[in-house]
Every structure is written in structure tokens, then in C-alpha cells.
Amino acid sequence: MEANTSVSSMIMYEDESVDVRYVNGAQLQLSPCGSEFLLVKEAAPEPALHPLQPRETVRQRTRFTISTYKELLVAALAFRNRYASRPYLPEELIPTEHKQSCFSLGSDVTWPEFSSCEAELGPGGETVVRSEEGRAALMLSPSGEDFTVAFTCRLSQSQNPAAKRGGKNQSCRSTVSSPLVISPSQSKSTTVVQHHSCSGAAPAWHYPLSLARRQRTTHLSKSEDVGGYVSDTRSEERRSCLPRALALTCPAPHWHRWKSKRPLAEKEESDQDLPPELVKVMWCQGVTYRILSGAVAVIEVSPGDGSVIRSNGVLNTYFTHHRPELQSGQVKEILYHLKNLPPDVVGEAYSIFSVVNRASRILSCYTQAKHSLKLPVTPSCLQEAKEWRRFSEPSMPDGTLFSPSLAELHVDATQTLEHQSNLVAGELEKIKRFNFLLENSVLHRSETGRVKLRDPSAEEEEEEEDAPVREFSITEALRRTSRAIQDIEAAVSAATLT
């Protein structure tokens, strides 16, 4: 890329696909799994180029990208892995100094007990707790509203060859017969850093987060015996399952969808050019905006100084700024309203006015997209991979590799088929009732159930008029019934194969 490739903004959508915009007008998109990318290059400088002529695009596998785009991919993956549920870690894009060899690396870590936890105080006022193995650390920000985790993770590996050949057409028995085997030469790891909100933390971080909060309270209260009222927790509850890296190749690349920009937009990534889609995280001008989805969506802003600005639920025109004081360590809460924001101050690292207004616009776009009837609902490759992994990926506790229990998979599959059989039986019962009502509605009966006696000539005349209608209605009903039965049988056959 010859021109300036400074990043203008980075967006992660709810399906965990990533969209990176550059100052020169280029755009880089990552698939939800991170294994493939699409690069739309900057507009050509030739004045003779027609404005509607499509720009040059490059679509490649992420791990096989050429050196020209490698730097862009490394930065985009770092942003993706910081906020995604599972990181994508291809060895080809991990710097040598960030890789370590590992021969026995389990997915679980154990955190210390409340009574024996010795938290550290970071240089910026953050509270740090570490796992007993030293493989994971949690850093609670000075505001106490968000936190960062760093953990050791095995690099992305190839899928099970046997499962990849079989796909969804193989039964559970054939899928689990060939477990994934990783040779020592493939066993490499790296450190993954992720940023989370305390209001939306994953279950894996609940216990260490409670440790950090307690240690922070102890430090602020200047008391040595604050933790005496808290009893120790069982070892099972102190264990966390760390996120594992995604596979090198995506099992559902046909679900990769690329979001095209408006070709005639004059101002790329301006405030009026916010994406009309479900945004999960947006980074712009050094500030991170995160949507916390729920019954009422909330937007949380991390300006980068340890403070957090959050919208107030239903009263989304109000924002609360949780601002820590460096000397005392106490957190000051400042309430803002969109119509009465403080003016900019010379020397401030960021503008409260600009940050809160942009946050409000992002939240409005998210709410409109969520309630829009035109919003396309398309499956994500990560959803497909989750279903595939349910039958093909072996579990790896404590560094040992083995396949899931065949009995567990058999019971799970049997319960699924039984549930589908009950649904089919219910639909067939509805069809039977429909046919019974249709057949018995042909006769004109009285309330006592006897056939009414009518004038023969009038009855003959009426039957001649109603006969075509009745014949058409019955034929159409039978045709629809037959089609419904065929669809149900096809669904049952497909479910049996999966």
C-alpha cells in the first residue's frame, strides 16, 4: 500500500466480523472467524477514472497474506482478538518474539483463595490478580468499571482431518473415532490480551474479577482485615476455562459476508456515516465505544485514561462518567446530559462533548438497526463452527487430548431426534384434524346432527353451483397436506444425517 494507511476507525459487529477504515479511503474486512479478509484499496488518483468504476479488491486467506498486507492484518487481528469471544492465532502472523513452545497446556487455570490472594497495584492505579499457575492475569481499571485480562493461549491448529472429510454427513461414531493429535512441533503458544466490561463479563472471569474488586476495596479502605468476612471458595469454583483459539481454517466459509461501503459517500467514516448495523465495539480517535446488548442497550465508553462513561439505560440522554482520582484512588461520578455537556478544556486528552455525542449517535444507530424490519438475519460462520465443534472437536483438560464420550454424544443426539419426532407427531395430528374438519364440513347438518331436508330441485341446483368449489377446495387442501408431509419427512431425514 503506497499511500497513507493510518487507521481512521475499527468496528467489530455482533457477529464478530471486523471492518477497518483507513485515512486514504481503503477498507479491510475480516470474516467473523478471522481466517479470511477482503481489502478494498484506496481510490486511484487518476482524474480520468469514472466515479462509478469499482475499486480494486483483494480477497485472501489471512494466514497466507503477502508481505504487502501483513502489517495491516496483524493490527486488525490484534483488535479482533481483544474483543472477540475466541481469538484467531495463525502462526504465520505471530511475531517470533511473542511465541513460546509448550508441550502440556491445559485450558483451565486456578485462581487463589480470598484469604491467600496477594493483589498487585499497577503503575496506573489498576489492581492486578494472577492465577496460581501464572498463565493468566486480570487487571481491574482504577475506575472499577472495566478490566483487562492477559492469558497464555495455544496457537490456532488445523482441524481434525477425519472430521473435515466427514463434515455434517458423518454420524457421531465416525466423527469421534479419529481424535485430533498435535505433534510437539506444533505446540506453540502466545499471550492474548482482552478488554472486558465489568457490566458484561463472561463467566470465566467472574471469580477473578471478584478477587480484584475485593482487593481494591481493601486497598481503598486502608484496612488490613477487610477480607475476614469472606469465606474461601471451593477449588472447583476457583477454576476458569480460558478461551481457546479458533481453528486455522473455517468449516463454513460459505457464510462469509462482506459489507460494502456506499460508493458515492463523500466523507468516509464521518459522524453521519456510522454503520446501520449491530455494532459490538467501535474504536475511533483513540476512544473505544462498546455496546452492552440487553432488554435496553447501553453504550460504554473507554477514553483510555482509566475512566469509563456509560449511558443510563432507558434514560439514554444521560451519561455517567466514572472518573478515578489519582491521589486518593476514589472514583468521582459526574452526570452529563446531551443538551448540557461541559465545554472543551485546553490541555484535556479528549473532548467530553465530542465523545458523548458520538456515543449517543452510535447507540441510536444500534437501536434503529435492532428494531428495523429490513435488518438481514444471516447465519454466521462462527455459529456453524460451534455446531461442527460440538461433534468433532476433542476436549483438552490438563494438556491431555481425548475425544468426547461416545455415550454422551449418543444421548445428546437421541434426545434431539426424540424432540424432533414429537414436533413431527404434533404437526401430523394437526393435519389429521384439518382433514377431518374438511371432510365433515361438506354436509349441511343441523344442530342435532341430522341432515336437513330441502327441496330436491333447489338442492340439485345448489349442488351444481357448489360442486366445482368443493372439488377445488378439497383438491387444494390435499395438495397442501401432501406438500407439508413431504417437507416434514425431508426435515426428519436431514436431522437424522446430522
Short mmCIF file of C-alpha atoms in Angstrom, two decimals:
data_model
loop_
_atom_site.label_atom_id
_atom_site.label_comp_id
_atom_site.label_asym_id
_atom_site.label_seq_id
_atom_site.Cartn_x
_atom_site.Cartn_y
_atom_site.Cartn_z
CA MET A 1 0.00 0.00 0.00
CA GLU A 2 1.77 3.07 -1.25
CA ALA A 3 -0.45 5.73 0.31
CA ASN A 4 -1.00 6.51 3.98
CA THR A 5 -2.56 3.56 5.78
CA SER A 6 -3.19 5.21 9.13
CA VAL A 7 -6.30 3.76 10.78
CA SER A 8 -9.36 6.01 10.84
CA SER A 9 -11.68 3.65 12.72
CA MET A 10 -12.16 -0.03 13.59
CA ILE A 11 -15.51 -1.71 14.10
CA MET A 12 -16.46 -5.15 15.37
CA TYR A 13 -20.03 -6.20 14.67
CA GLU A 14 -22.14 -8.55 16.79
CA ASP A 15 -21.24 -11.50 14.54
CA GLU A 16 -17.58 -10.63 15.38
CA SER A 17 -16.67 -9.62 11.84
CA VAL A 18 -14.29 -6.64 11.70
CA ASP A 19 -14.28 -3.55 9.49
CA VAL A 20 -11.17 -1.32 9.44
CA ARG A 21 -11.23 2.06 7.68
CA TYR A 22 -8.05 3.92 6.71
CA VAL A 23 -7.33 7.60 6.18
CA ASN A 24 -6.59 7.04 2.48
CA GLY A 25 -10.08 5.58 1.91
CA ALA A 26 -9.08 1.90 1.93
CA GLN A 27 -11.17 -0.66 3.80
CA LEU A 28 -10.18 -4.00 5.32
CA GLN A 29 -12.77 -6.56 6.41
CA LEU A 30 -12.18 -9.72 8.42
CA SER A 31 -14.61 -12.64 8.44
CA PRO A 32 -16.12 -13.46 11.88
CA CYS A 33 -13.66 -16.33 12.30
CA GLY A 34 -10.71 -14.17 11.19
CA SER A 35 -9.47 -16.74 8.65
CA GLU A 36 -10.28 -14.67 5.54
CA PHE A 37 -10.10 -10.99 4.64
CA LEU A 38 -11.25 -8.61 1.93
CA LEU A 39 -9.24 -5.47 1.19
CA VAL A 40 -10.76 -2.65 -0.84
CA LYS A 41 -7.85 -0.50 -1.93
CA GLU A 42 -7.76 3.28 -1.95
CA ALA A 43 -9.27 5.15 -4.88
CA ALA A 44 -6.98 5.65 -7.85
CA PRO A 45 -5.61 9.21 -8.21
CA GLU A 46 -6.22 9.38 -11.98
CA PRO A 47 -8.81 12.11 -12.69
CA ALA A 48 -9.98 10.23 -15.78
CA LEU A 49 -11.29 7.33 -13.67
CA HIS A 50 -15.07 7.16 -13.70
CA PRO A 51 -16.54 7.63 -10.18
CA LEU A 52 -18.73 4.53 -10.55
CA GLN A 53 -15.88 2.28 -11.62
CA PRO A 54 -15.29 -0.34 -8.88
CA ARG A 55 -12.07 -0.13 -6.94
CA GLU A 56 -9.50 -2.89 -6.83
CA THR A 57 -10.19 -5.56 -4.21
CA VAL A 58 -8.04 -8.31 -2.74
CA ARG A 59 -9.55 -11.40 -1.09
CA GLN A 60 -7.18 -13.88 0.56
CA ARG A 61 -6.76 -16.32 3.40
CA THR A 62 -5.47 -14.36 6.38
CA ARG A 63 -2.60 -16.69 7.23
CA PHE A 64 -1.35 -16.70 3.61
CA THR A 65 -1.38 -12.94 3.07
CA ILE A 66 1.54 -11.44 1.17
CA SER A 67 4.06 -9.21 2.93
CA THR A 68 2.44 -6.07 1.49
CA TYR A 69 -0.64 -6.51 3.65
CA LYS A 70 0.89 -8.34 6.60
CA GLU A 71 1.19 -5.26 8.81
CA LEU A 72 -2.45 -4.38 8.20
CA LEU A 73 -3.59 -7.90 9.08
CA VAL A 74 -1.54 -8.04 12.28
CA ALA A 75 -3.15 -4.81 13.54
CA ALA A 76 -6.66 -5.91 12.50
CA LEU A 77 -6.25 -9.29 14.23
CA ALA A 78 -4.98 -7.62 17.41
CA PHE A 79 -8.18 -5.53 17.51
CA ARG A 80 -10.34 -8.57 16.75
CA ASN A 81 -8.74 -10.80 19.39
CA ARG A 82 -9.04 -8.06 22.01
CA TYR A 83 -12.85 -8.15 21.88
CA ALA A 84 -13.81 -11.49 20.30
CA SER A 85 -15.10 -14.46 22.29
CA ARG A 86 -12.31 -16.69 20.89
CA PRO A 87 -9.02 -15.45 19.34
CA TYR A 88 -7.69 -16.39 15.92
CA LEU A 89 -3.93 -17.01 16.19
CA PRO A 90 -2.24 -18.14 12.95
CA GLU A 91 1.43 -18.87 13.50
CA GLU A 92 2.41 -17.06 10.29
CA LEU A 93 1.23 -13.70 11.71
CA ILE A 94 2.53 -14.05 15.27
CA PRO A 95 5.96 -12.38 15.73
CA THR A 96 8.72 -14.77 16.72
CA GLU A 97 9.41 -12.92 19.97
CA HIS A 98 5.76 -13.42 21.02
CA LYS A 99 5.73 -17.22 20.54
CA GLN A 100 6.66 -19.78 23.17
CA SER A 101 6.98 -23.56 22.96
CA CYS A 102 4.54 -25.61 25.03
CA PHE A 103 4.09 -29.35 25.38
CA SER A 104 1.37 -29.57 28.04
CA LEU A 105 -1.00 -26.62 28.04
CA GLY A 106 -4.45 -27.15 29.53
CA SER A 107 -7.38 -24.81 29.05
CA ASP A 108 -8.10 -24.40 32.78
CA VAL A 109 -6.41 -22.21 35.38
CA THR A 110 -6.95 -21.96 39.14
CA TRP A 111 -7.19 -18.64 40.95
CA PRO A 112 -6.09 -18.14 44.57
CA GLU A 113 -8.42 -18.17 47.54
CA PHE A 114 -9.69 -14.95 49.05
CA SER A 115 -7.55 -15.39 52.14
CA SER A 116 -4.31 -16.07 50.27
CA CYS A 117 -4.72 -13.67 47.34
CA GLU A 118 -2.00 -11.05 47.14
CA ALA A 119 -3.03 -8.46 44.60
CA GLU A 120 -0.60 -6.04 42.99
CA LEU A 121 -1.10 -2.34 42.42
CA GLY A 122 -0.16 -1.33 38.89
CA PRO A 123 1.60 1.93 37.97
CA GLY A 124 -1.64 3.42 36.65
CA GLY A 125 -3.67 2.53 39.72
CA GLU A 126 -5.03 -0.77 38.37
CA THR A 127 -5.48 -3.80 40.64
CA VAL A 128 -3.79 -6.99 39.38
CA VAL A 129 -4.55 -10.61 40.38
CA ARG A 130 -2.79 -13.65 38.92
CA SER A 131 -3.70 -17.31 38.61
CA GLU A 132 -1.78 -19.87 40.65
CA GLU A 133 -0.07 -21.25 37.53
CA GLY A 134 0.91 -17.77 36.37
CA ARG A 135 -0.75 -18.32 32.99
CA ALA A 136 -3.45 -15.67 33.42
CA ALA A 137 -3.74 -12.24 34.98
CA LEU A 138 -6.66 -9.85 35.47
CA MET A 139 -6.15 -6.10 35.77
CA LEU A 140 -9.07 -4.06 37.15
CA SER A 141 -9.01 -0.45 35.98
CA PRO A 142 -8.81 2.42 38.51
CA SER A 143 -12.48 3.21 37.89
CA GLY A 144 -13.50 -0.35 38.80
CA GLU A 145 -15.85 -0.43 35.78
CA ASP A 146 -13.76 -2.35 33.23
CA PHE A 147 -10.83 -4.76 33.23
CA THR A 148 -8.14 -6.31 31.04
CA VAL A 149 -7.04 -9.95 31.00
CA ALA A 150 -3.83 -11.47 29.68
CA PHE A 151 -3.52 -15.24 29.29
CA THR A 152 -1.39 -17.83 27.54
CA CYS A 153 -3.19 -19.49 24.62
CA ARG A 154 -2.17 -22.23 22.21
CA LEU A 155 -1.90 -21.07 18.59
CA SER A 156 -4.62 -21.97 16.12
CA GLN A 157 -4.37 -25.56 14.91
CA SER A 158 -5.62 -27.46 11.90
CA GLN A 159 -8.95 -29.24 12.12
CA ASN A 160 -9.29 -32.97 12.59
CA PRO A 161 -8.69 -34.37 9.06
CA ALA A 162 -11.21 -37.17 9.56
CA ALA A 163 -13.89 -34.79 10.80
CA LYS A 164 -13.12 -32.34 7.99
CA ARG A 165 -13.68 -35.04 5.37
CA GLY A 166 -16.86 -36.25 7.02
CA GLY A 167 -18.37 -32.87 7.86
CA LYS A 168 -22.02 -32.97 8.78
CA ASN A 169 -22.75 -36.10 6.76
CA GLN A 170 -20.90 -38.39 9.20
CA SER A 171 -22.53 -39.89 12.28
CA CYS A 172 -21.24 -39.27 15.85
CA ARG A 173 -19.45 -42.64 15.90
CA SER A 174 -17.33 -41.95 12.82
CA THR A 175 -16.60 -38.39 13.92
CA VAL A 176 -15.13 -39.23 17.32
CA SER A 177 -13.16 -42.24 16.13
CA SER A 178 -10.24 -40.09 14.95
CA PRO A 179 -9.18 -37.58 17.63
CA LEU A 180 -7.08 -34.51 16.91
CA VAL A 181 -3.39 -35.19 17.51
CA ILE A 182 -0.95 -32.32 17.94
CA SER A 183 2.73 -33.04 17.50
CA PRO A 184 5.30 -31.31 19.76
CA SER A 185 6.49 -29.22 16.80
CA GLN A 186 3.00 -27.68 16.51
CA SER A 187 2.65 -26.93 20.21
CA LYS A 188 3.29 -23.20 20.41
CA SER A 189 1.53 -20.52 22.39
CA THR A 190 1.32 -16.77 22.75
CA THR A 191 -0.13 -14.23 25.15
CA VAL A 192 -3.60 -12.88 24.35
CA VAL A 193 -4.81 -9.57 25.79
CA GLN A 194 -8.54 -8.85 26.01
CA HIS A 195 -10.59 -5.93 27.29
CA HIS A 196 -13.93 -6.50 29.05
CA SER A 197 -16.65 -4.53 30.77
CA CYS A 198 -17.49 -5.34 34.38
CA SER A 199 -21.15 -5.00 33.39
CA GLY A 200 -20.86 -7.75 30.78
CA ALA A 201 -18.08 -10.08 31.92
CA ALA A 202 -18.01 -13.68 30.71
CA PRO A 203 -18.49 -16.39 33.39
CA ALA A 204 -14.81 -17.39 33.13
CA TRP A 205 -13.80 -14.04 34.68
CA HIS A 206 -16.41 -13.76 37.44
CA TYR A 207 -14.30 -15.20 40.24
CA PRO A 208 -11.00 -13.39 39.48
CA LEU A 209 -12.99 -10.19 39.00
CA SER A 210 -14.49 -10.60 42.48
CA LEU A 211 -10.94 -11.12 43.81
CA ALA A 212 -9.72 -7.91 42.21
CA ARG A 213 -12.73 -5.92 43.44
CA ARG A 214 -12.23 -7.14 46.99
CA GLN A 215 -8.52 -6.33 46.93
CA ARG A 216 -9.29 -2.88 45.53
CA THR A 217 -11.81 -2.26 48.34
CA THR A 218 -9.23 -3.40 50.89
CA HIS A 219 -6.64 -1.02 49.49
CA LEU A 220 -9.00 1.96 49.40
CA SER A 221 -10.27 1.35 52.95
CA LYS A 222 -6.70 1.16 54.31
CA SER A 223 -7.77 -1.79 56.45
CA GLU A 224 -5.81 -5.00 56.87
CA ASP A 225 -8.74 -7.14 57.95
CA VAL A 226 -11.49 -6.23 55.49
CA GLY A 227 -11.50 -9.71 53.97
CA GLY A 228 -12.18 -11.56 57.20
CA TYR A 229 -15.92 -11.73 56.49
CA VAL A 230 -15.40 -13.56 53.19
CA SER A 231 -15.04 -17.34 53.35
CA ASP A 232 -12.79 -19.25 50.97
CA THR A 233 -14.24 -20.82 47.86
CA ARG A 234 -14.10 -24.44 46.76
CA SER A 235 -11.37 -25.30 44.26
CA GLU A 236 -13.94 -26.14 41.57
CA GLU A 237 -15.36 -22.63 41.74
CA ARG A 238 -11.89 -21.12 41.58
CA ARG A 239 -11.16 -22.73 38.22
CA SER A 240 -11.68 -20.86 34.95
CA CYS A 241 -11.74 -22.25 31.44
CA LEU A 242 -9.70 -19.88 29.28
CA PRO A 243 -10.80 -19.05 25.73
CA ARG A 244 -9.25 -21.34 23.14
CA ALA A 245 -8.06 -20.25 19.72
CA LEU A 246 -10.22 -20.88 16.67
CA ALA A 247 -9.16 -23.41 14.05
CA LEU A 248 -6.84 -22.29 11.25
CA THR A 249 -9.47 -22.94 8.58
CA CYS A 250 -13.15 -22.08 8.80
CA PRO A 251 -15.58 -25.01 8.49
CA ALA A 252 -18.24 -22.71 6.98
CA PRO A 253 -16.55 -20.24 4.59
CA HIS A 254 -19.77 -20.08 2.53
CA TRP A 255 -21.25 -17.91 5.31
CA HIS A 256 -18.63 -15.17 4.91
CA ARG A 257 -20.44 -11.95 4.06
CA TRP A 258 -18.70 -8.71 3.11
CA LYS A 259 -20.22 -5.33 3.96
CA SER A 260 -19.81 -2.90 1.09
CA LYS A 261 -19.46 0.83 1.60
CA ARG A 262 -21.64 3.38 -0.13
CA PRO A 263 -19.64 4.11 -3.33
CA LEU A 264 -20.65 7.78 -3.56
CA ALA A 265 -20.06 8.75 0.08
CA GLU A 266 -18.12 11.99 0.11
CA LYS A 267 -16.92 11.77 3.73
CA GLU A 268 -15.72 8.33 4.70
CA GLU A 269 -16.37 7.44 8.33
CA SER A 270 -17.77 10.82 9.25
CA ASP A 271 -20.23 11.18 12.10
CA GLN A 272 -23.06 10.86 9.55
CA ASP A 273 -21.53 7.67 8.10
CA LEU A 274 -21.97 5.40 11.11
CA PRO A 275 -22.78 1.80 10.13
CA PRO A 276 -26.53 0.96 10.13
CA GLU A 277 -25.82 -2.45 11.64
CA LEU A 278 -25.45 -4.12 15.02
CA VAL A 279 -22.12 -2.83 16.32
CA LYS A 280 -20.38 -4.57 19.21
CA VAL A 281 -17.25 -2.41 19.59
CA MET A 282 -16.01 0.68 17.76
CA TRP A 283 -12.61 2.34 18.06
CA CYS A 284 -12.19 5.90 16.78
CA GLN A 285 -9.52 8.52 17.55
CA GLY A 286 -8.16 6.57 20.50
CA VAL A 287 -11.54 6.09 22.19
CA THR A 288 -13.34 2.73 22.46
CA TYR A 289 -17.13 2.52 22.32
CA ARG A 290 -18.76 -0.74 23.44
CA ILE A 291 -22.43 -1.73 23.14
CA LEU A 292 -23.82 -3.80 26.01
CA SER A 293 -26.83 -5.53 24.49
CA GLY A 294 -29.89 -6.47 26.52
CA ALA A 295 -33.51 -5.52 27.01
CA VAL A 296 -32.25 -1.93 26.99
CA ALA A 297 -28.99 -1.39 25.13
CA VAL A 298 -26.26 0.57 26.92
CA ILE A 299 -23.12 2.11 25.45
CA GLU A 300 -19.90 2.20 27.44
CA VAL A 301 -17.01 4.48 26.53
CA SER A 302 -13.36 3.93 27.47
CA PRO A 303 -11.40 7.13 26.68
CA GLY A 304 -8.10 5.50 27.59
CA ASP A 305 -7.35 7.31 30.87
CA GLY A 306 -8.79 4.63 33.19
CA SER A 307 -12.22 6.26 33.35
CA VAL A 308 -15.50 4.98 31.91
CA ILE A 309 -18.51 6.86 30.54
CA ARG A 310 -21.77 4.88 30.42
CA SER A 311 -25.29 5.70 29.25
CA ASN A 312 -28.04 5.36 31.85
CA GLY A 313 -30.26 2.64 30.36
CA VAL A 314 -33.73 3.90 29.44
CA LEU A 315 -32.66 7.47 30.21
CA ASN A 316 -30.15 7.32 27.39
CA THR A 317 -29.77 11.08 27.16
CA TYR A 318 -27.93 10.92 30.49
CA PHE A 319 -24.37 9.62 30.82
CA THR A 320 -22.39 8.89 33.99
CA HIS A 321 -18.63 9.48 33.97
CA HIS A 322 -16.78 7.23 36.45
CA ARG A 323 -13.58 9.20 36.89
CA PRO A 324 -10.88 7.99 39.33
CA GLU A 325 -8.80 10.48 41.27
CA LEU A 326 -5.11 9.63 41.07
CA GLN A 327 -4.08 10.68 44.57
CA SER A 328 -6.93 9.31 46.70
CA GLY A 329 -7.92 6.42 44.42
CA GLN A 330 -11.58 7.26 44.96
CA VAL A 331 -13.93 7.33 41.95
CA LYS A 332 -15.87 10.50 41.25
CA GLU A 333 -19.17 10.12 39.37
CA ILE A 334 -20.14 13.01 37.11
CA LEU A 335 -23.57 13.13 35.43
CA TYR A 336 -23.86 14.55 31.89
CA HIS A 337 -26.86 15.40 29.76
CA LEU A 338 -26.70 15.61 25.99
CA LYS A 339 -28.13 19.13 25.98
CA ASN A 340 -25.81 20.40 28.68
CA LEU A 341 -22.34 18.95 28.08
CA PRO A 342 -19.27 20.70 29.51
CA PRO A 343 -17.19 22.80 27.11
CA ASP A 344 -13.80 21.63 25.90
CA VAL A 345 -10.83 22.42 28.13
CA VAL A 346 -7.43 23.26 26.71
CA GLY A 347 -4.95 20.52 27.51
CA GLU A 348 -7.54 17.75 28.02
CA ALA A 349 -6.70 14.46 26.31
CA TYR A 350 -10.17 14.21 24.78
CA SER A 351 -13.33 16.24 24.35
CA ILE A 352 -16.24 15.20 26.57
CA PHE A 353 -18.59 16.98 24.18
CA SER A 354 -17.39 15.05 21.12
CA VAL A 355 -17.08 11.67 22.85
CA VAL A 356 -20.54 11.71 24.43
CA ASN A 357 -22.22 12.97 21.26
CA ARG A 358 -20.57 10.26 19.17
CA ALA A 359 -21.56 7.64 21.75
CA SER A 360 -25.17 8.80 21.59
CA ARG A 361 -25.19 8.54 17.78
CA ILE A 362 -23.68 5.04 17.85
CA LEU A 363 -26.31 3.93 20.37
CA SER A 364 -29.11 5.43 18.26
CA CYS A 365 -27.85 3.65 15.13
CA TYR A 366 -27.66 0.38 17.05
CA THR A 367 -31.19 0.74 18.40
CA GLN A 368 -32.58 1.59 14.97
CA ALA A 369 -30.80 -1.35 13.37
CA LYS A 370 -32.01 -3.73 16.08
CA HIS A 371 -35.65 -2.77 15.57
CA SER A 372 -35.52 -2.38 11.81
CA LEU A 373 -37.56 -4.90 9.85
CA LYS A 374 -35.09 -4.59 6.98
CA LEU A 375 -32.20 -5.90 9.05
CA PRO A 376 -30.97 -9.10 7.34
CA VAL A 377 -30.65 -12.09 9.63
CA THR A 378 -27.95 -14.32 8.15
CA PRO A 379 -26.11 -17.15 9.87
CA SER A 380 -22.54 -16.56 10.98
CA CYS A 381 -19.67 -18.91 10.25
CA LEU A 382 -18.95 -18.93 13.99
CA GLN A 383 -22.44 -20.33 14.67
CA GLU A 384 -21.82 -23.03 12.07
CA ALA A 385 -18.40 -23.74 13.57
CA LYS A 386 -19.96 -24.08 17.03
CA GLU A 387 -22.32 -26.78 15.77
CA TRP A 388 -19.48 -28.52 13.96
CA ARG A 389 -17.23 -28.34 17.03
CA ARG A 390 -19.96 -29.91 19.15
CA PHE A 391 -19.40 -33.26 17.40
CA SER A 392 -15.83 -33.03 16.12
CA GLU A 393 -13.56 -31.07 18.48
CA PRO A 394 -11.98 -33.04 21.35
CA SER A 395 -11.72 -31.53 24.81
CA MET A 396 -8.23 -30.90 26.23
CA PRO A 397 -8.15 -30.74 30.04
CA ASP A 398 -4.77 -30.56 31.74
CA GLY A 399 -2.85 -30.94 28.50
CA THR A 400 -4.20 -34.41 27.61
CA LEU A 401 -6.07 -34.91 24.35
CA PHE A 402 -9.04 -37.23 24.11
CA SER A 403 -12.37 -37.42 22.32
CA PRO A 404 -15.76 -36.70 23.93
CA SER A 405 -17.62 -39.64 25.40
CA LEU A 406 -19.47 -41.58 22.74
CA ALA A 407 -22.25 -42.26 25.22
CA GLU A 408 -22.72 -38.53 25.86
CA LEU A 409 -22.89 -37.77 22.14
CA HIS A 410 -25.30 -40.67 21.59
CA VAL A 411 -27.61 -39.48 24.38
CA ASP A 412 -27.48 -35.91 23.07
CA ALA A 413 -28.28 -37.00 19.52
CA THR A 414 -31.07 -39.32 20.75
CA GLN A 415 -32.68 -36.53 22.77
CA THR A 416 -32.53 -34.21 19.75
CA LEU A 417 -34.19 -36.81 17.49
CA GLU A 418 -36.86 -37.55 20.12
CA HIS A 419 -37.64 -33.84 20.39
CA GLN A 420 -37.92 -33.55 16.60
CA SER A 421 -40.12 -36.68 16.47
CA ASN A 422 -42.50 -35.12 18.99
CA LEU A 423 -42.72 -31.98 16.86
CA VAL A 424 -43.44 -34.05 13.73
CA ALA A 425 -46.12 -36.06 15.56
CA GLY A 426 -47.78 -32.83 16.66
CA GLU A 427 -47.80 -31.46 13.11
CA LEU A 428 -49.27 -34.70 11.73
CA GLU A 429 -52.01 -34.55 14.38
CA LYS A 430 -52.88 -31.03 13.22
CA ILE A 431 -53.10 -32.25 9.63
CA LYS A 432 -55.42 -35.11 10.64
CA ARG A 433 -57.74 -32.71 12.48
CA PHE A 434 -57.75 -30.37 9.49
CA ASN A 435 -58.71 -33.21 7.12
CA PHE A 436 -61.48 -34.38 9.48
CA LEU A 437 -63.00 -30.91 9.65
CA LEU A 438 -62.68 -30.50 5.90
CA GLU A 439 -64.39 -33.81 5.14
CA ASN A 440 -67.25 -33.26 7.59
CA SER A 441 -67.92 -29.66 6.55
CA VAL A 442 -69.23 -30.81 3.14
CA LEU A 443 -72.61 -31.96 4.54
CA HIS A 444 -75.10 -29.36 5.68
CA ARG A 445 -76.15 -30.58 9.14
CA SER A 446 -78.49 -29.22 11.73
CA GLU A 447 -77.62 -28.65 15.39
CA THR A 448 -78.90 -32.18 16.23
CA GLY A 449 -76.59 -33.74 13.67
CA ARG A 450 -79.37 -34.75 11.21
CA VAL A 451 -79.22 -33.90 7.52
CA LYS A 452 -81.62 -31.13 6.65
CA LEU A 453 -84.43 -31.95 4.20
CA ARG A 454 -84.61 -29.50 1.37
CA ASP A 455 -86.40 -29.09 -1.88
CA PRO A 456 -84.85 -31.59 -4.36
CA SER A 457 -84.78 -29.14 -7.24
CA ALA A 458 -83.24 -26.40 -5.10
CA GLU A 459 -80.75 -28.85 -3.65
CA GLU A 460 -79.79 -30.08 -7.09
CA GLU A 461 -79.34 -26.52 -8.28
CA GLU A 462 -77.19 -25.65 -5.23
CA GLU A 463 -75.08 -28.77 -5.61
CA GLU A 464 -74.39 -27.90 -9.23
CA GLU A 465 -73.16 -24.46 -8.16
CA ASP A 466 -71.11 -25.67 -5.15
CA ALA A 467 -69.61 -28.79 -6.72
CA PRO A 468 -66.71 -27.03 -8.53
CA VAL A 469 -65.91 -25.01 -5.41
CA ARG A 470 -65.95 -28.05 -3.15
CA GLU A 471 -63.90 -30.10 -5.60
CA PHE A 472 -61.32 -27.31 -5.90
CA SER A 473 -61.15 -26.80 -2.11
CA ILE A 474 -60.62 -30.49 -1.39
CA THR A 475 -58.01 -30.86 -4.12
CA GLU A 476 -56.10 -27.80 -2.92
CA ALA A 477 -56.25 -28.99 0.71
CA LEU A 478 -54.95 -32.43 -0.23
CA ARG A 479 -52.15 -30.89 -2.28
CA ARG A 480 -51.04 -28.70 0.63
CA THR A 481 -51.28 -31.60 3.05
CA SER A 482 -49.12 -33.77 0.80
CA ARG A 483 -46.54 -31.00 0.47
CA ALA A 484 -46.45 -30.48 4.25
CA ILE A 485 -45.88 -34.19 4.86
CA GLN A 486 -43.04 -34.22 2.30
CA ASP A 487 -41.39 -31.21 3.97
CA ILE A 488 -41.65 -32.87 7.38
CA GLU A 489 -40.15 -36.11 6.08
CA ALA A 490 -37.28 -34.20 4.47
CA ALA A 491 -36.60 -32.35 7.72
CA VAL A 492 -36.53 -35.62 9.67
CA SER A 493 -34.13 -37.18 7.15
CA ALA A 494 -31.81 -34.17 7.31
CA ALA A 495 -31.85 -34.21 11.12
CA THR A 496 -31.01 -37.90 11.15
CA LEU A 497 -27.96 -37.36 8.92
CA THR A 498 -26.64 -34.56 11.13
#
